[in-house]
Short mmCIF file of C-alpha atoms in Angstrom, two decimals:
data_model
loop_
_atom_site.label_atom_id
_atom_site.label_comp_id
_atom_site.label_asym_id
_atom_site.label_seq_id
_atom_site.Cartn_x
_atom_site.Cartn_y
_atom_site.Cartn_z
CA UNK A 21 -71.72 36.81 -77.33
CA UNK A 22 -73.24 33.98 -79.30
CA UNK A 23 -76.77 33.43 -80.49
CA UNK A 24 -79.93 35.48 -80.46
CA UNK A 25 -81.10 34.50 -77.00
CA UNK A 26 -82.95 37.19 -75.03
CA UNK A 27 -80.47 39.07 -72.82
CA UNK A 28 -82.56 38.56 -69.67
CA UNK A 29 -82.45 34.76 -70.15
CA UNK A 30 -78.67 34.75 -70.43
CA UNK A 31 -78.38 37.18 -67.47
CA UNK A 32 -80.53 34.85 -65.35
CA UNK A 33 -78.11 31.98 -66.00
CA UNK A 34 -75.13 34.21 -65.16
CA UNK A 35 -76.70 35.23 -61.84
CA UNK A 36 -77.58 31.63 -61.04
CA UNK A 37 -73.96 30.57 -61.58
CA UNK A 38 -72.76 33.36 -59.30
CA UNK A 39 -75.25 32.34 -56.60
CA UNK A 40 -74.05 28.74 -56.81
CA UNK A 41 -70.48 29.99 -56.35
CA UNK A 42 -71.45 32.05 -53.29
CA UNK A 43 -73.23 29.04 -51.80
CA UNK A 44 -70.12 26.89 -52.28
CA UNK A 45 -71.65 24.65 -54.95
CA UNK A 46 -68.99 25.72 -57.51
CA UNK A 47 -65.31 26.60 -57.32
CA UNK A 48 -64.24 29.92 -58.79
CA UNK A 49 -62.60 28.13 -61.72
CA UNK A 50 -65.74 26.08 -62.46
CA UNK A 51 -67.92 29.19 -62.25
CA UNK A 52 -65.57 31.02 -64.63
CA UNK A 53 -65.62 28.10 -67.09
CA UNK A 54 -69.42 27.89 -67.02
CA UNK A 55 -69.73 31.67 -67.40
CA UNK A 56 -67.72 31.44 -70.61
CA UNK A 57 -70.03 28.71 -71.90
CA UNK A 58 -73.11 30.77 -70.94
CA UNK A 59 -71.84 33.82 -72.82
CA UNK A 60 -71.18 31.72 -75.93
CA UNK A 61 -74.45 29.76 -75.80
CA UNK A 62 -76.70 30.15 -78.82
CA UNK A 63 -79.71 28.06 -77.81
CA UNK A 64 -81.81 27.53 -74.68
CA UNK A 65 -80.59 23.92 -74.57
CA UNK A 66 -76.97 25.09 -74.38
CA UNK A 67 -77.88 27.39 -71.48
CA UNK A 68 -79.68 24.56 -69.68
CA UNK A 69 -76.53 22.44 -69.97
CA UNK A 70 -74.53 25.23 -68.29
CA UNK A 71 -76.70 25.12 -65.12
CA UNK A 72 -77.17 21.33 -65.09
CA UNK A 73 -76.50 19.89 -61.65
CA UNK A 74 -76.77 23.18 -59.77
CA UNK A 75 -79.00 23.56 -56.71
CA UNK A 76 -82.47 25.04 -57.22
CA UNK A 77 -82.54 28.85 -57.18
CA UNK A 78 -83.21 30.57 -53.88
CA UNK A 79 -85.33 33.72 -53.88
CA UNK A 80 -83.28 36.92 -53.96
CA UNK A 81 -83.06 39.15 -50.91
CA UNK A 82 -84.51 42.62 -51.19
CA UNK A 83 -82.55 44.61 -48.63
CA UNK A 84 -79.92 44.57 -45.94
CA UNK A 85 -78.82 47.28 -43.53
CA UNK A 86 -75.17 47.39 -42.50
CA UNK A 87 -74.59 50.01 -39.82
CA UNK A 88 -71.89 50.92 -37.33
CA UNK A 89 -71.51 53.80 -34.88
CA UNK A 90 -67.77 54.23 -34.67
CA UNK A 91 -66.19 51.13 -36.14
CA UNK A 92 -65.05 49.96 -39.54
CA UNK A 93 -67.35 48.25 -42.00
CA UNK A 94 -65.57 45.80 -44.27
CA UNK A 95 -66.98 43.30 -46.74
CA UNK A 96 -64.83 41.33 -49.18
CA UNK A 97 -64.53 37.94 -50.81
CA UNK A 98 -67.55 35.91 -51.90
CA UNK A 99 -70.36 37.70 -50.09
CA UNK A 100 -73.96 38.20 -51.16
CA UNK A 101 -74.93 41.72 -52.25
CA UNK A 102 -78.67 42.40 -52.05
CA UNK A 103 -80.46 44.62 -54.56
CA UNK A 104 -80.51 47.42 -51.97
CA UNK A 105 -77.72 47.86 -49.43
CA UNK A 106 -77.87 50.64 -46.86
CA UNK A 107 -74.53 51.45 -45.22
CA UNK A 108 -74.42 53.87 -42.29
CA UNK A 109 -71.51 54.93 -40.12
CA UNK A 110 -71.08 58.02 -37.96
CA UNK A 111 -67.30 57.86 -37.44
CA UNK A 112 -65.94 54.76 -39.15
CA UNK A 113 -64.45 53.85 -42.50
CA UNK A 114 -66.30 51.73 -45.03
CA UNK A 115 -64.57 49.24 -47.35
CA UNK A 116 -66.78 47.30 -49.76
CA UNK A 117 -65.09 44.96 -52.21
CA UNK A 118 -67.66 43.76 -54.74
CA UNK A 119 -65.12 42.20 -57.11
CA UNK A 120 -65.90 38.59 -56.08
CA UNK A 121 -69.33 39.24 -54.58
CA UNK A 122 -72.51 37.62 -55.81
CA UNK A 123 -75.26 40.06 -56.68
CA UNK A 124 -78.93 39.21 -56.11
CA UNK A 125 -79.85 40.94 -59.35
CA UNK A 126 -78.38 42.79 -62.30
CA UNK A 127 -78.53 46.10 -60.39
CA UNK A 128 -77.61 47.06 -56.84
CA UNK A 129 -78.17 50.34 -55.05
CA UNK A 130 -75.76 51.23 -52.26
CA UNK A 131 -77.21 53.98 -50.07
CA UNK A 132 -74.46 55.64 -48.03
CA UNK A 133 -75.06 57.61 -44.83
CA UNK A 134 -71.57 58.48 -43.65
CA UNK A 135 -70.51 61.11 -41.13
CA UNK A 136 -66.77 61.66 -40.80
CA UNK A 137 -65.53 58.40 -42.27
CA UNK A 138 -64.73 57.81 -45.91
CA UNK A 139 -65.70 54.94 -48.16
CA UNK A 140 -63.80 52.86 -50.68
CA UNK A 141 -65.81 50.67 -53.05
CA UNK A 142 -64.21 48.20 -55.48
CA UNK A 143 -66.55 47.05 -58.25
CA UNK A 144 -66.18 44.18 -60.75
CA UNK A 145 -64.24 44.99 -63.93
CA UNK A 146 -67.38 44.81 -66.08
CA UNK A 147 -69.60 46.86 -63.75
CA UNK A 148 -71.37 50.03 -64.80
CA UNK A 149 -71.18 52.63 -62.01
CA UNK A 150 -73.74 55.39 -61.48
CA UNK A 151 -72.85 58.10 -58.94
CA UNK A 152 -75.44 60.80 -59.73
CA UNK A 153 -77.36 60.19 -56.51
CA UNK A 154 -74.49 60.68 -54.04
CA UNK A 155 -73.40 63.95 -52.44
CA UNK A 156 -70.10 64.66 -50.75
CA UNK A 157 -69.61 67.37 -48.16
CA UNK A 158 -65.99 68.14 -47.44
CA UNK A 159 -63.92 66.11 -49.91
CA UNK A 160 -64.45 65.29 -53.55
CA UNK A 161 -65.54 62.06 -55.18
CA UNK A 162 -62.84 59.94 -56.83
CA UNK A 163 -63.87 57.70 -59.72
CA UNK A 164 -62.40 57.06 -63.14
CA UNK A 165 -65.01 55.46 -65.40
CA UNK A 166 -63.94 52.62 -67.59
CA UNK A 167 -65.52 50.74 -70.44
CA UNK A 168 -66.96 47.39 -69.31
CA UNK A 169 -64.80 44.49 -70.53
CA UNK A 170 -67.83 42.26 -71.12
CA UNK A 171 -71.42 43.27 -71.71
CA UNK A 172 -73.94 42.26 -69.08
CA UNK A 173 -72.01 43.38 -66.00
CA UNK A 174 -73.85 44.56 -62.91
CA UNK A 175 -75.04 48.14 -62.51
CA UNK A 176 -73.81 49.59 -59.21
CA UNK A 177 -75.74 52.73 -58.25
CA UNK A 178 -74.37 54.71 -55.29
CA UNK A 179 -76.69 57.17 -53.55
CA UNK A 180 -76.81 59.03 -50.24
CA UNK A 181 -74.32 61.31 -48.53
CA UNK A 182 -70.68 61.29 -47.43
CA UNK A 183 -70.06 64.04 -44.85
CA UNK A 184 -66.40 64.67 -43.98
CA UNK A 185 -64.80 61.76 -45.78
CA UNK A 186 -63.88 60.89 -49.35
CA UNK A 187 -65.71 58.39 -51.53
CA UNK A 188 -63.42 56.40 -53.83
CA UNK A 189 -64.79 53.96 -56.36
CA UNK A 190 -62.59 51.87 -58.61
CA UNK A 191 -62.82 48.84 -60.86
CA UNK A 192 -61.03 45.63 -59.87
CA UNK A 193 -58.34 44.31 -62.15
CA UNK A 194 -58.19 40.61 -62.95
CA UNK A 195 -55.39 38.91 -64.76
CA UNK A 196 -56.37 36.63 -67.59
CA UNK A 197 -55.99 32.99 -66.64
CA UNK A 198 -54.42 30.54 -69.06
CA UNK A 199 -56.78 27.79 -70.09
#
């Protein structure tokens, strides 16, 4: 990372780029290119150039409840992840792919309330995962921690309970693109 800019300033630019991508204002390739420039920026002026031409920031959401009685819950692609996401299902499976999602802040808490269905959560490669607040009833928790590839990744905190299903959390793998 370049320069001695405060981390929260750089993080704000990163989140703004991701929000612009989720809103359709940037292609994935353009967002990736601008993210690289943001991480290398050494001055506030360089950071301002990275977000030049983007729409004005929208206020972040504070919570969303996703619930189902007996069906599947699936989220993938470029979807917005609020700072707090409550996911409840009595009998269904849960699949959350956060690898291309846009987070409303640097941390997200996913509160699970699952009965007999399991959950599979895919996090970005640079995410930090915290699972201390989740309990599993019948089956064990499956997660292999990995070192973040870039500093400044989101913190994904999973809390709540999984009854008779298994919780699997894994990091997404991205191939390096030639530039």
